[in-house]
C-alpha angles and dihedrals in degrees: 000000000000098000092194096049084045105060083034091061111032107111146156114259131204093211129129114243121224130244090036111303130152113286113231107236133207119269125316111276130174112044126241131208128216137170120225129187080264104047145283122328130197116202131149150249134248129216096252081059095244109138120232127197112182131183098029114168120227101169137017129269108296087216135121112359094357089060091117109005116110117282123286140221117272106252112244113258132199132222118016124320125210113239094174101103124058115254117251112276124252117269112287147131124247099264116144118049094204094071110080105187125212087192130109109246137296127295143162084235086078101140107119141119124191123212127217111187137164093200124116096199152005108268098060094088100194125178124281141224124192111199117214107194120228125231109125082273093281099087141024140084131219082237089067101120099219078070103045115138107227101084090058096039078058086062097062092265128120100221130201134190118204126205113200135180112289138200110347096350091056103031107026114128122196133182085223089046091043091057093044098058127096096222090040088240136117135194127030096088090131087061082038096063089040085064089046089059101052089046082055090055097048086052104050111003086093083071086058105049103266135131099235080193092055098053116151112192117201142157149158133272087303084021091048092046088055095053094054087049091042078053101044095042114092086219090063113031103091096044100089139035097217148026132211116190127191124188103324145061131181078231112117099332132136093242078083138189087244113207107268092250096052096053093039079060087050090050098037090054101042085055090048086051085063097045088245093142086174135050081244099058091050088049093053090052111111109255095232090060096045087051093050092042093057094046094062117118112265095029105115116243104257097244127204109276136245092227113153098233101062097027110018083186143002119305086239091052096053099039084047092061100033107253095121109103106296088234136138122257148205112188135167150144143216129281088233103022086165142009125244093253090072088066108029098039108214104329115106127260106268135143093247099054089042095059087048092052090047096044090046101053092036109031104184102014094056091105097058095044084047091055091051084046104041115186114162087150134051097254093038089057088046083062095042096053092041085052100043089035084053096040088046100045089044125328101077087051095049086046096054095054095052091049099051082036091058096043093043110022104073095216125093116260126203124207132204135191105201113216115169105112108214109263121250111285124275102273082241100061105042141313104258120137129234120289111261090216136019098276118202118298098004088124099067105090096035085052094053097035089249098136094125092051093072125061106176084087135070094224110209131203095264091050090065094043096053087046085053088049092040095044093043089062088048099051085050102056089049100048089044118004083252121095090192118103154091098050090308114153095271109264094207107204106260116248121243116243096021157312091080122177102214123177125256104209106212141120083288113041127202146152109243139171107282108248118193100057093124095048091060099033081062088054091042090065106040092054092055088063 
């Protein structure tokens, strides 16, 4: 994928979607008030007549001394204040060449969520979803338009996007932050923001014609990750009535929580690498420096954190004794959530070099992974590498949330396997062929109804009708916990311990017999060593 023609091409399109989605209108017209716990907002109305309201506050400035404190309460303003441009997006490099940003440029003052709503008043309390962006929690932003909110307010739901602290301004832990907080914890902000943001909701989304009782949290692989630890922590927990999770949960993964310790050495010897000896001189750092400096080779990522006020214990413990939020979930991942080369560098995929990887990473248990990954041919060991490098990225920890979720957790959860492979690129944008496999991520804009909204691809007739099938069971679940309706194929709930029907999103869609148990009960236990 060609990362230069990408960012350069990704752009927003006027144009109607097919099998009745949403059409994308023209820019947003007639303007919409509405009055918040903090004062009176202005945003406008599209054509389609969906009110927007971009670039809300729910916290204050994380700036100066509140660059890593918890976040804190919106300061009241008078008169009327204008919600019709996206906030600035939390500081951040341009990494990844699949986010395309409306925003206006990157800023420590991050701390903003955008409304889309199709409500007229007040008194129509319509469910809710809050949007969490993905971007292993150093990069997105919520004005990415495969996110955008007005396909899903067509549906009858009032829909948020969240932007929350990334990298070393969200995760950072530091002995000197840890003692000056009230709660003797560091890191997290960016969860913590996150927290700030549904309390925000429950506050103020009944203006806007939600249902603060009827919230469905929900989010992609970083964005997954946040709504299992949303779900985990006991300041969250009881701040939604659902949870959509694609491709990604803080169980059992190597994003972490890291132990609090552990996390409060990683902070204390990036600051000495900058010479900062106290908690003030690395506050007074610019916080482009201090972003530049933490994305160097060699400097570790700054990993959610093991504190005791945000996660008392790990995800998977408190998943594991039922303390996580009693909701119900639909959770799910990719067919090809990552390529063999991820696992096998750049040797070629060979039997051979498979075995060695696999040897290598699992010593005596080889032989049994081997057996659940069988590749005895070149293109046989190209399959396996692409399936134990995606179960291992992202699939065996979704997995396992859903799993503990489904045994613990009292609710029914429904489980997808998305399929759809994204089509070849438009002519005009490049020559690459269709994806073999669902790569990460590539469900995003088919879940939210956002096809339009990307032009790198030659979206087909079958594309659009697997993002209506796809965004129907969404809009269900959150209208109702149930994704089944409307003369969709049925989703049954899937059965703890076993024997789980889970659905396979494709052209054809369809509930089958999950597959690959073995292969993450085998994961399963060799994390746990």
């Amino acid at each position: 994928m060609k990362t230069v023609l990408l960012l350069l091409c990704f752009m927003i399109l006027g144009l109607p979607i097919a099998f009745g989605q949403a059409k994308k209108p023209p820019t947003a017209s007639t303007t919409t008030r509405v009055q918040t716990a903090n004062g009176l907002l202005e945003g406008a109305t599209a054509a389609s007549g969906i009110r927007e309201f971009k670039g809300v506050p729910f916290a204050a400035p994380p700036v100066g001394d509140l660059r890593w404190r918890e976040p804190q309460p919106v300061k009241n303003w008078t008169g009327t204040r204008q919600a019709k441009n996206f906030g600035p997006q939390a500081m951040q490099l341009p990494i990844y060449s699949d986010m395309n940003f409306r925003s206006d440029g990157v800023s420590e003052d991050c701390l903003y969520l955008n409304v889309w709503t199709p409500a007229k008043s007040a008194q129509v309390k319509l469910p809710v979803l809050v949007y969490f962006y993905g971007g292993g929690f150093i990069a997105g932003d919520g004005s990415e338009p495969r996110y955008d909110g007005e396909s899903m307010a067509l549906r009858g739901i009032v829909t948020v996007t969240v932007n929350y602290r990334l990298g070393i301004f969200g995760f950072l832990a530091h002995p000197e932050l840890t003692q000056e907080s009230p709660n003797k914890a560091s890191g997290n902000y960016g969860f913590l923001d996150q927290n700030a943001a549904l309390r925000w909701v429950q506050q103020n989304i009944a203006a806007f014609g939600g249902d603060p009782k009827k919230v469905t949290i929900a989010g992609e692989s970083a964005g997954s990750m946040s709504v299992s630890a949303q779900m985990a922590s006991p300041l969250s927990k009881s701040l939604f009535a659902r949870a959509i999770g694609e491709s990604g949960s803080m169980l059992n993964t190597s994003f972490g929580p890291l132990p609090l310790a552990e996390a409060e050495k990683n902070g204390v010897a990036f600051a000495t690498s900058l010479g900062a000896t106290s908690l003030a001189a690395l506050r007074a750092l610019p916080a482009q420096q201090l972003l530049e400096a933490a994305s160097k080779p060699g400097v570790p990522r700054f990993a959610p954190t093991l504190d005791g006020y945000f996660f008392k214990q790990l995800p998977t413990a408190t998943f594991a004794a039922g303390q996580q939020a009693r909701v119900p979930l639909l959770v799910g991942w990719n067919s090809q959530e990552m390529s063999a080369p991820f696992l096998l560098g750049k040797e070629p995929a060979t039997p051979e070099n498979f075995r060695n990887v696999v040897q290598k990473i699992y010593g005596e248990r080889a032989n049994e992974v081997l057996k659940l990954y069988p590749a005895t041919t070149a293109q046989e060991a190209e399959q396996a590498a692409t399936d134990l490098a995606g179960d291992r990225f992202i699939a065996y920890s979704t997995w396992k949330w859903a799993d503990l979720h489904g045994q613990t957790g009292g609710q029914p959860v429904y489980r997808y396997l998305y399929a759809r492979p994204r089509p070849a690129m438009n002519p005009a944008m490049g020559n690459e062929p269709a994806a073999r496999g669902a790569s990460h991520s590539a469900e995003i804009e088919y879940a939210l109804g956002n096809l339009a909204t990307n032009k790198v691809y030659a979206w087909t007739p079958d594309d659009y009708k697997v993002s209506e099938t796809m965004q129907s069971y969404f809009a269900n679940f959150i209208k109702t916990g149930n994704p089944n309706g409307g003369g969709l194929p049925a989703w049954p709930a899937a059965k703890a311990g076993g024997n789980t029907q889970i659905l396979r999103i494709d052209v054809t869609t369809r509930a089958e017999p999950e597959q690959n148990r073995a292969r993450y009960l085998l994961l399963d236990q060799a994390f746990a060593k």
